[in-house]
Amino acid sequence: MTPTEPLVHGSAAHTAVRPPLPVKMVIAGGFGVGKTTTVGAISEIEPLTTEAAITEVAAGVDDLTHTPRKTTTTVAMDFGCITIDPTLKLYLFGTPGQDRFGFMWDDIVEGAVGGLVIVDTRRLDDCYAAVDYFEHKGIPFAVAVNAFDGTVEHTMDEVRWALDVTDGVPLVVFDARERGSVRDALLVVLELALARTER
């Protein structure tokens, strides 16, 4: 049965299943960690992106050491959505990674049930701002270590220690390019947000 099909046939056929509940989630992290890739890998619609070319000036500000082939960057947000099941539709909002776009975060995060902070273990310090933001706002979040080239530079215990996050913050390893891997990471955040509401 799809969300638009009637529950029963005949005289009561006008009664339809409710549309899925819209839920907002934020994808955050530092510059070039895979936020746009994450949204694109899972979205059931063509993702809305606000990518702009990296200029010579921006290249002098943004560290391209670990992302030498990166030619564009998000300057506002990414947007996509995925229907989890007939009762739930997840709307994904990706934040820009650079500190200079931090003034947009309050608007992007408004109404979100939780966040996924993507981490590149080769440069953990790039995600400190995102971790601090969610902690300060009291928004449940999980840390997702993006396995670039199938490798992770540090153990999960080392990542947890470096980020100084409690055991209540889930840490997962995922591949931002793989739909199933992204789905599993998002479900961790959903479960965390649900557990928060049940307290």
Short mmCIF file of C-alpha atoms in Angstrom, two decimals:
data_model
loop_
_atom_site.label_atom_id
_atom_site.label_comp_id
_atom_site.label_asym_id
_atom_site.label_seq_id
_atom_site.Cartn_x
_atom_site.Cartn_y
_atom_site.Cartn_z
CA MET A 1 0.00 0.00 0.00
CA THR A 2 1.30 3.46 -0.86
CA PRO A 3 0.56 6.63 1.16
CA THR A 4 -2.04 7.72 -1.43
CA GLU A 5 -3.99 4.46 -1.66
CA PRO A 6 -7.29 4.16 0.26
CA LEU A 7 -7.37 2.19 3.48
CA VAL A 8 -10.56 0.46 2.41
CA HIS A 9 -12.49 0.08 -0.81
CA GLY A 10 -16.12 0.77 -1.56
CA SER A 11 -18.14 3.42 0.27
CA ALA A 12 -15.25 4.38 2.55
CA ALA A 13 -12.69 4.64 -0.26
CA HIS A 14 -12.40 8.37 0.30
CA THR A 15 -10.46 7.69 3.52
CA ALA A 16 -6.76 7.78 2.63
CA VAL A 17 -3.60 7.05 4.54
CA ARG A 18 -2.06 10.17 6.05
CA PRO A 19 0.92 11.62 4.20
CA PRO A 20 4.29 10.88 5.82
CA LEU A 21 5.34 13.03 8.76
CA PRO A 22 7.98 15.58 7.67
CA VAL A 23 11.14 15.49 9.79
CA LYS A 24 14.10 17.83 9.42
CA MET A 25 17.71 16.74 9.92
CA VAL A 26 20.92 18.72 9.52
CA ILE A 27 24.12 17.43 7.91
CA ALA A 28 27.06 19.39 9.28
CA GLY A 29 30.84 19.33 9.44
CA GLY A 30 33.94 21.08 8.20
CA PHE A 31 34.97 22.08 4.71
CA GLY A 32 35.19 19.22 2.23
CA VAL A 33 34.19 16.39 4.60
CA GLY A 34 31.43 15.05 2.34
CA LYS A 35 28.21 16.86 3.30
CA THR A 36 27.06 17.53 -0.26
CA THR A 37 28.03 13.99 -1.26
CA THR A 38 26.03 12.58 1.66
CA VAL A 39 22.86 14.44 0.70
CA GLY A 40 23.28 13.50 -2.96
CA ALA A 41 23.84 9.82 -2.19
CA ILE A 42 20.55 9.37 -0.33
CA SER A 43 18.11 11.96 -1.71
CA GLU A 44 15.16 10.63 -3.69
CA ILE A 45 14.93 13.95 -5.53
CA GLU A 46 17.62 15.82 -7.41
CA PRO A 47 19.39 17.59 -4.54
CA LEU A 48 19.32 21.35 -4.36
CA THR A 49 22.87 22.57 -3.94
CA THR A 50 24.40 26.02 -3.70
CA GLU A 51 27.82 25.15 -5.00
CA ALA A 52 30.13 27.92 -6.14
CA ALA A 53 33.54 27.69 -7.75
CA ILE A 54 36.49 27.92 -5.39
CA THR A 55 38.28 31.09 -6.40
CA GLU A 56 41.96 31.81 -5.94
CA VAL A 57 41.07 33.99 -2.97
CA ALA A 58 38.98 31.23 -1.34
CA ALA A 59 41.69 28.66 -2.07
CA GLY A 60 44.04 30.82 -0.03
CA VAL A 61 41.62 30.65 2.91
CA ASP A 62 40.23 27.10 2.67
CA ASP A 63 42.68 24.24 3.20
CA LEU A 64 42.64 22.04 0.09
CA THR A 65 45.49 19.81 1.25
CA HIS A 66 43.28 16.74 1.67
CA THR A 67 40.82 17.66 -1.09
CA PRO A 68 43.04 18.77 -3.99
CA ARG A 69 40.43 17.87 -6.63
CA LYS A 70 37.69 19.92 -4.97
CA THR A 71 36.70 22.77 -7.29
CA THR A 72 33.40 23.91 -5.72
CA THR A 73 32.09 24.61 -2.23
CA THR A 74 28.68 25.04 -0.61
CA VAL A 75 27.95 28.71 0.05
CA ALA A 76 24.44 28.44 1.53
CA MET A 77 23.08 24.92 2.00
CA ASP A 78 22.32 21.58 0.38
CA PHE A 79 18.80 20.15 0.40
CA GLY A 80 17.41 16.70 -0.28
CA CYS A 81 14.79 14.32 1.06
CA ILE A 82 14.18 10.62 1.55
CA THR A 83 11.01 8.74 2.48
CA ILE A 84 12.00 6.40 5.30
CA ASP A 85 8.68 4.55 5.27
CA PRO A 86 5.04 5.48 4.54
CA THR A 87 4.84 7.34 7.85
CA LEU A 88 8.08 9.35 7.79
CA LYS A 89 9.81 11.63 5.29
CA LEU A 90 13.23 13.00 6.14
CA TYR A 91 14.25 16.44 4.87
CA LEU A 92 18.02 16.92 4.82
CA PHE A 93 19.70 20.30 5.13
CA GLY A 94 23.47 20.46 4.64
CA THR A 95 25.33 23.37 6.18
CA PRO A 96 28.24 25.22 4.59
CA GLY A 97 31.53 24.10 6.10
CA GLN A 98 33.49 27.31 6.38
CA ASP A 99 33.40 29.44 9.52
CA ARG A 100 32.64 32.56 7.47
CA PHE A 101 29.20 31.12 6.62
CA GLY A 102 28.41 30.29 10.25
CA PHE A 103 25.86 33.10 10.50
CA MET A 104 23.46 30.93 8.43
CA TRP A 105 23.45 28.02 10.85
CA ASP A 106 20.66 29.22 13.17
CA ASP A 107 18.25 29.51 10.26
CA ILE A 108 19.25 26.16 8.75
CA VAL A 109 19.02 24.27 12.05
CA GLU A 110 15.67 25.78 13.13
CA GLY A 111 13.18 22.95 13.75
CA ALA A 112 15.64 20.08 13.22
CA VAL A 113 15.20 16.93 15.31
CA GLY A 114 18.90 16.16 15.16
CA GLY A 115 22.16 16.43 13.30
CA LEU A 116 24.80 14.28 11.69
CA VAL A 117 28.28 15.74 12.11
CA ILE A 118 30.56 14.37 9.42
CA VAL A 119 34.23 14.01 10.32
CA ASP A 120 37.38 13.50 8.30
CA THR A 121 39.85 11.89 10.72
CA ARG A 122 42.76 13.42 8.81
CA ARG A 123 41.66 16.84 10.11
CA LEU A 124 39.50 16.43 13.17
CA ASP A 125 39.81 20.07 14.19
CA ASP A 126 37.61 21.08 11.21
CA CYS A 127 34.52 19.63 12.89
CA TYR A 128 34.96 21.14 16.36
CA ALA A 129 32.68 24.08 15.51
CA ALA A 130 29.84 21.77 14.45
CA VAL A 131 30.17 19.59 17.55
CA ASP A 132 30.23 22.67 19.80
CA TYR A 133 27.20 24.13 18.03
CA PHE A 134 24.97 21.09 18.55
CA GLU A 135 26.12 20.68 22.15
CA HIS A 136 25.43 24.35 22.89
CA LYS A 137 21.97 24.19 21.28
CA GLY A 138 21.10 20.91 23.02
CA ILE A 139 20.27 19.24 19.70
CA PRO A 140 20.89 15.48 19.58
CA PHE A 141 23.59 14.50 17.12
CA ALA A 142 25.77 11.65 16.01
CA VAL A 143 29.31 11.79 14.65
CA ALA A 144 29.84 10.03 11.33
CA VAL A 145 33.43 9.34 10.34
CA ASN A 146 33.68 9.44 6.56
CA ALA A 147 35.94 6.61 5.40
CA PHE A 148 37.78 8.38 2.61
CA ASP A 149 39.36 5.82 0.28
CA GLY A 150 38.10 3.13 2.63
CA THR A 151 40.44 4.15 5.46
CA VAL A 152 40.07 5.80 8.85
CA GLU A 153 43.13 7.42 10.38
CA HIS A 154 42.14 6.97 14.03
CA THR A 155 40.20 4.52 16.17
CA MET A 156 36.73 5.46 17.42
CA ASP A 157 38.07 5.79 20.96
CA GLU A 158 40.68 8.25 19.71
CA VAL A 159 38.03 10.20 17.79
CA ARG A 160 35.76 10.36 20.84
CA TRP A 161 38.64 11.55 23.00
CA ALA A 162 39.74 14.17 20.45
CA LEU A 163 36.22 15.55 20.06
CA ASP A 164 35.56 15.33 23.80
CA VAL A 165 32.05 13.96 23.28
CA THR A 166 30.23 11.83 25.83
CA ASP A 167 29.26 8.20 25.43
CA GLY A 168 25.75 9.48 24.72
CA VAL A 169 26.91 10.75 21.32
CA PRO A 170 26.95 7.84 18.85
CA LEU A 171 30.03 7.43 16.63
CA VAL A 172 29.70 5.58 13.34
CA VAL A 173 31.93 4.94 10.36
CA PHE A 174 30.25 5.42 7.00
CA ASP A 175 30.90 6.08 3.32
CA ALA A 176 29.27 9.30 2.12
CA ARG A 177 29.11 7.93 -1.42
CA GLU A 178 27.09 4.83 -0.53
CA ARG A 179 23.31 5.15 -0.18
CA GLY A 180 22.94 2.28 2.28
CA SER A 181 25.79 3.53 4.44
CA VAL A 182 24.29 7.04 4.56
CA ARG A 183 20.87 5.59 5.42
CA ASP A 184 22.30 3.67 8.36
CA ALA A 185 24.01 6.79 9.70
CA LEU A 186 20.81 8.85 9.42
CA LEU A 187 18.83 6.15 11.22
CA VAL A 188 21.24 6.40 14.15
CA VAL A 189 20.31 10.09 14.49
CA LEU A 190 16.59 9.34 14.18
CA GLU A 191 16.80 6.72 16.92
CA LEU A 192 18.69 9.16 19.12
CA ALA A 193 16.09 11.89 18.56
CA LEU A 194 13.25 9.44 19.26
CA ALA A 195 14.89 8.31 22.49
CA ARG A 196 15.19 11.97 23.53
CA THR A 197 11.44 12.54 23.04
CA GLU A 198 10.56 9.45 25.08
CA ARG A 199 12.39 10.61 28.20
#
